[in-house]
mmCIF file of C-alpha atoms in Angstrom:
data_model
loop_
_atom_site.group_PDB
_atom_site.id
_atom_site.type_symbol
_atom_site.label_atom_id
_atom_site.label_comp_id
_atom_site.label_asym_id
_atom_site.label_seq_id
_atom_site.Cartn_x
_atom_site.Cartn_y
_atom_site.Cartn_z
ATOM 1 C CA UNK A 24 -16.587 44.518 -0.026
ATOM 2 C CA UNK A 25 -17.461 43.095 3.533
ATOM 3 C CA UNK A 26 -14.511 41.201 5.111
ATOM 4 C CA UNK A 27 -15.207 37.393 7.379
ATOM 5 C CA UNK A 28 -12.306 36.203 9.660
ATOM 6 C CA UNK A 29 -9.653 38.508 7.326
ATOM 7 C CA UNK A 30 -10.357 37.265 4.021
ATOM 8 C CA UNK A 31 -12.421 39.420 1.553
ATOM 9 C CA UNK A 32 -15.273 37.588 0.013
ATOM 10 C CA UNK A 33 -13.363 37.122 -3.797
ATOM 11 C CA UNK A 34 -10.635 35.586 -1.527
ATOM 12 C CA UNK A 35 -13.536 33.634 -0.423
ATOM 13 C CA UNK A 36 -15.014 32.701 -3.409
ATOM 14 C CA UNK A 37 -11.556 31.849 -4.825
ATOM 15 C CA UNK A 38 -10.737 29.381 -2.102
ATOM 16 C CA UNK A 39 -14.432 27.635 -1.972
ATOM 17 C CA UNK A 40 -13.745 27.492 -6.046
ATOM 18 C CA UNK A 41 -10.398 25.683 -5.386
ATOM 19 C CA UNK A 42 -11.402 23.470 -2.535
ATOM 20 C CA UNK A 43 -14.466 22.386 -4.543
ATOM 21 C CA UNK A 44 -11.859 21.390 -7.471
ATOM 22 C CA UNK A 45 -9.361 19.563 -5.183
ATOM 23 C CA UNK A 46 -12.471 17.536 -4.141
ATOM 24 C CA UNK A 47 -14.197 16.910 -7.199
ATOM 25 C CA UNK A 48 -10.416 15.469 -8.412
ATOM 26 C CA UNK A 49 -10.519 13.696 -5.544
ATOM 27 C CA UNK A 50 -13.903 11.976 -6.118
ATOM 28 C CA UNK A 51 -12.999 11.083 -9.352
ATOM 29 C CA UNK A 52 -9.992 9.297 -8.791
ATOM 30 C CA UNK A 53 -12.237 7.751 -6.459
ATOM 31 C CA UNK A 54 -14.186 6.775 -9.028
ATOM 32 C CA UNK A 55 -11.550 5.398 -11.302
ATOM 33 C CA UNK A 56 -10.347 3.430 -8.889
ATOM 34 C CA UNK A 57 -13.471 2.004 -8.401
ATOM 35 C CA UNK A 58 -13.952 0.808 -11.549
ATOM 36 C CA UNK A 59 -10.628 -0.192 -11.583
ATOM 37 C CA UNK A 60 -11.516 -2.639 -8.520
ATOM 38 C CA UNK A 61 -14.833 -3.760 -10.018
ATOM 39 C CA UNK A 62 -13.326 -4.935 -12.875
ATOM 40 C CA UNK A 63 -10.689 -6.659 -11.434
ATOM 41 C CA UNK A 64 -13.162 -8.597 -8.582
ATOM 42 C CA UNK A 65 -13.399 -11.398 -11.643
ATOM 43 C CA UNK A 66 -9.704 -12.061 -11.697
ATOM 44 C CA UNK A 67 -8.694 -15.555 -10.655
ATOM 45 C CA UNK A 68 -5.041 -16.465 -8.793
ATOM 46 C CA UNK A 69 -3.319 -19.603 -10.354
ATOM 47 C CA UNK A 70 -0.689 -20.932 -8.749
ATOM 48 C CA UNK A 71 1.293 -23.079 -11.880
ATOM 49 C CA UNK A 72 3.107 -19.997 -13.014
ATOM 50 C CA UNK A 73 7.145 -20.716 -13.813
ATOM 51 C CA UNK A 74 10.184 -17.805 -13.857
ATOM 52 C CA UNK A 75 11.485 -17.504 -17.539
ATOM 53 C CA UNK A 76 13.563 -14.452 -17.304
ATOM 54 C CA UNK A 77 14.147 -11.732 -14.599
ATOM 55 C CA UNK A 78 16.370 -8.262 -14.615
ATOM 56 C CA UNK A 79 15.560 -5.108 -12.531
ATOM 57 C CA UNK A 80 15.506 -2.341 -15.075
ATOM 58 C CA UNK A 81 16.259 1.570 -14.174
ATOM 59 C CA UNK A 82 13.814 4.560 -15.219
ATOM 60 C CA UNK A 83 14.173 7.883 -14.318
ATOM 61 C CA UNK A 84 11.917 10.150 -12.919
ATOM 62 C CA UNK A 85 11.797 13.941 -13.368
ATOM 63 C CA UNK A 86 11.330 15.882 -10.683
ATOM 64 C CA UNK A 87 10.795 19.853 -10.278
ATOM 65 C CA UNK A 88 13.482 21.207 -7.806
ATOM 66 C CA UNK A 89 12.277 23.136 -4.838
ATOM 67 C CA UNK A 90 13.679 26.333 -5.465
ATOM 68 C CA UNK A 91 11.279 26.581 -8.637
ATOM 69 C CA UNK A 92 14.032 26.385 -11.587
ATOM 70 C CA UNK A 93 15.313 23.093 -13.407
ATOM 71 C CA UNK A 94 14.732 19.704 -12.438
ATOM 72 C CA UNK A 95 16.549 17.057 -10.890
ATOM 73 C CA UNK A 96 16.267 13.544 -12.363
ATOM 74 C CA UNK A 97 16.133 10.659 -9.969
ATOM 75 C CA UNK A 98 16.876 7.049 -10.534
ATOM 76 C CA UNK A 99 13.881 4.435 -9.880
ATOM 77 C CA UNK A 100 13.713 0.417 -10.487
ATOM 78 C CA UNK A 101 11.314 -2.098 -11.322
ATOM 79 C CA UNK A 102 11.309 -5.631 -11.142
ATOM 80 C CA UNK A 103 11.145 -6.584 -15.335
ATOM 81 C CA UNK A 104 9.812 -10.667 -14.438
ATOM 82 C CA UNK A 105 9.190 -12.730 -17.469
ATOM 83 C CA UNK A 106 7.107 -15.603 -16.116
ATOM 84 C CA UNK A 107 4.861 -18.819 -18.171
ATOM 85 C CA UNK A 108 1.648 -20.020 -16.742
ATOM 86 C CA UNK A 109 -1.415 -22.888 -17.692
ATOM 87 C CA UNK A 110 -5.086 -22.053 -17.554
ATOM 88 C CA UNK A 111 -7.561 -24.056 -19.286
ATOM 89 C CA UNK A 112 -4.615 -26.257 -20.798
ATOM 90 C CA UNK A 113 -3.112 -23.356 -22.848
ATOM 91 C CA UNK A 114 0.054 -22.017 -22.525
ATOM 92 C CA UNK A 115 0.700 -18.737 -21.709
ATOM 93 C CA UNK A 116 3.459 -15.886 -21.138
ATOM 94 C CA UNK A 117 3.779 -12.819 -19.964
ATOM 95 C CA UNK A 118 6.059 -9.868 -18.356
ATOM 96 C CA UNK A 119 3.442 -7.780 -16.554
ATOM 97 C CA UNK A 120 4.274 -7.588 -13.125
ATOM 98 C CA UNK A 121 1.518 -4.697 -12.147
ATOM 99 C CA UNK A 122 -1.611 -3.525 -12.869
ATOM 100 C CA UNK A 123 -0.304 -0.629 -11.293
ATOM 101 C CA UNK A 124 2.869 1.214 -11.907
ATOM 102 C CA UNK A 125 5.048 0.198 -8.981
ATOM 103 C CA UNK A 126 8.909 2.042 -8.746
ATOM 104 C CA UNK A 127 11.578 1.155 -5.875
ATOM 105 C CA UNK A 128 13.923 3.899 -4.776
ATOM 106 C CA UNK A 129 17.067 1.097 -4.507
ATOM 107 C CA UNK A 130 18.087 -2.044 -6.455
ATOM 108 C CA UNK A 131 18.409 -3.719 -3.184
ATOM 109 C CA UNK A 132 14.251 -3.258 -2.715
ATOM 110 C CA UNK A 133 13.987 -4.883 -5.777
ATOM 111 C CA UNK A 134 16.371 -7.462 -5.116
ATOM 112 C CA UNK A 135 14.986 -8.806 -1.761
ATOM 113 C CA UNK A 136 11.175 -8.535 -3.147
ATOM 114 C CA UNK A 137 12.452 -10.479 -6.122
ATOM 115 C CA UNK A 138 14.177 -13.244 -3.796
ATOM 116 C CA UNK A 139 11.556 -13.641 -1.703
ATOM 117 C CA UNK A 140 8.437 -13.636 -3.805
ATOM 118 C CA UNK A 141 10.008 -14.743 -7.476
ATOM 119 C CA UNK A 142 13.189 -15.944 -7.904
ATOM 120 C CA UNK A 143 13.711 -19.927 -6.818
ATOM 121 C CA UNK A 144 10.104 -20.256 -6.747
ATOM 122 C CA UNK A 145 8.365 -23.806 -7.658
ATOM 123 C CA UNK A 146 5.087 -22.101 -8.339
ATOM 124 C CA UNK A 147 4.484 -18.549 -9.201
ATOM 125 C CA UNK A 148 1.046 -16.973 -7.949
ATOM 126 C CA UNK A 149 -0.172 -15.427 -11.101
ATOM 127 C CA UNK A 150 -3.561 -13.282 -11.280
ATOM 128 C CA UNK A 151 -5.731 -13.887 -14.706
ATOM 129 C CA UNK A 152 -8.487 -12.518 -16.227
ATOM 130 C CA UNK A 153 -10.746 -15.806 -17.097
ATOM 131 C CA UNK A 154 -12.133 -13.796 -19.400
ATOM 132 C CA UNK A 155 -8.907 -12.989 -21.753
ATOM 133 C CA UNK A 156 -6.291 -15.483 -20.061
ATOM 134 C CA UNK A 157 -3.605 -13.288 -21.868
ATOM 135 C CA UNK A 158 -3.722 -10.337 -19.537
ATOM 136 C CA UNK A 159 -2.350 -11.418 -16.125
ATOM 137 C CA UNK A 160 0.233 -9.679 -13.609
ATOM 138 C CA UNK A 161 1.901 -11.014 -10.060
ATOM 139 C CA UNK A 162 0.938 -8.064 -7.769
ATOM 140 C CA UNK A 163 -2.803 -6.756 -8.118
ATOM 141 C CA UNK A 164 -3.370 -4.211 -6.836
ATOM 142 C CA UNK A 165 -6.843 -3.663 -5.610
ATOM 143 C CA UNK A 166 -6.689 0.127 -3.588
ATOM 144 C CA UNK A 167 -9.733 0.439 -1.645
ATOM 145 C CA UNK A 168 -11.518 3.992 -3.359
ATOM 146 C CA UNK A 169 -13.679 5.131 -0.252
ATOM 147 C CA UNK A 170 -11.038 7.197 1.487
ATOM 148 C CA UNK A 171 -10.608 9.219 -1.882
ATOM 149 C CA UNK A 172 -14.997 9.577 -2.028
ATOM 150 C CA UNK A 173 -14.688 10.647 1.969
ATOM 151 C CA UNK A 174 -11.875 12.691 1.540
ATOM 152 C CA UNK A 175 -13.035 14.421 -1.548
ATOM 153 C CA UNK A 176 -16.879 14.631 0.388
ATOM 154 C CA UNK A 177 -15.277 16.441 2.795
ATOM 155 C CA UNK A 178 -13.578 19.084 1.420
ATOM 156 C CA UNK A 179 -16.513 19.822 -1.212
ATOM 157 C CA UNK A 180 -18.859 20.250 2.104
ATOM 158 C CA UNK A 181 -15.792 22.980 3.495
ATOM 159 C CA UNK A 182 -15.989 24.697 0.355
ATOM 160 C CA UNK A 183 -19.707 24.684 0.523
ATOM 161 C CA UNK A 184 -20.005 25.967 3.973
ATOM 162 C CA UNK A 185 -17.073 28.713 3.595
ATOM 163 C CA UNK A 186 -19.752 30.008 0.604
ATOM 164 C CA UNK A 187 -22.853 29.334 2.154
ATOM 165 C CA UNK A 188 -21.532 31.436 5.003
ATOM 166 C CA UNK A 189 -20.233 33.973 2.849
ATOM 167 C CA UNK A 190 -23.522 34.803 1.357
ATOM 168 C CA UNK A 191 -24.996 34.948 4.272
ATOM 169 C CA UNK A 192 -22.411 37.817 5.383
ATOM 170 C CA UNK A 193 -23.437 40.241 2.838
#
């Protein structure tokens, strides 16, 4: 078993193997997001949206603790915003406030987002889909994918070279 920089080749083939899965995840989320954009390029803002109800509701998130045994359980918040809009002279309501799942560490993040973007608010901006007016949100998110497609590229073309090199060894 020959031996490069003070990892045997399995050790090699191992890591190439795990880099080459970290960046194949990563080019798929890439490409889920993607899609994800492309299908929301159609959406249309209206601006005739009206407050009906708001409350900041409390999850709780599960997290592993760092020593390895139990978890610890922390609080999170999201805005809960019921809200009414027009399009096409139908009426419409909703509560969605994401197309993404969005979590605040503090009630008072929730609070000051809510004040200034929500509550006492003539005219909510409201994103629709023309297509099926019923499915709207406040926040769309649209996350650009290409840094997940360069960062997954890159990694895949480590892996690649650590094997290609390792081949070339024996």
């Amino acid at each position: 078993m020959s031996n490069f920089g003070g990892f045997s080749n399995n050790k090699l083939s191992f890591s190439s193997l795990i880099l080459l899965t970290i960046g194949g995840i990563l080019i798929s989320v890439g490409i889920q997001k993607y899609n994800n954009v492309k299908n929301y390029q159609s959406w249309i803002s209206i601006d005739n949206g009206k407050l009906i109800n708001s409350e900041i509701k409390e999850t709780y998130a599960r997290k592993k603790k760092s020593s390895g045994s139990g978890y610890t359980y922390q609080i999170k918040y999201t805005p809960y915003i019921k809200y009414s809009y027009v399009f096409d002279s139908d009426y419409y309501e909703n509560d969605k406030y994401s197309n993404s799942t969005i979590t605040y560490d503090s009630k008072d993040s929730v609070n000051k987002i809510m004040n200034n973007y929500y509550l006492n608010k003539d005219n909510l901006k409201i994103y629709i889909n023309p297509s099926d007016p019923t499915n709207s949100f406040l926040v769309l998110e649209k996350t650009e994918p290409f840094i997940f497609f360069l960062i997954g590229a890159i990694i895949i073309s480590a892996a690649l070279y650590m094997f290609i090199n390792k081949i070339s060894l024996l």
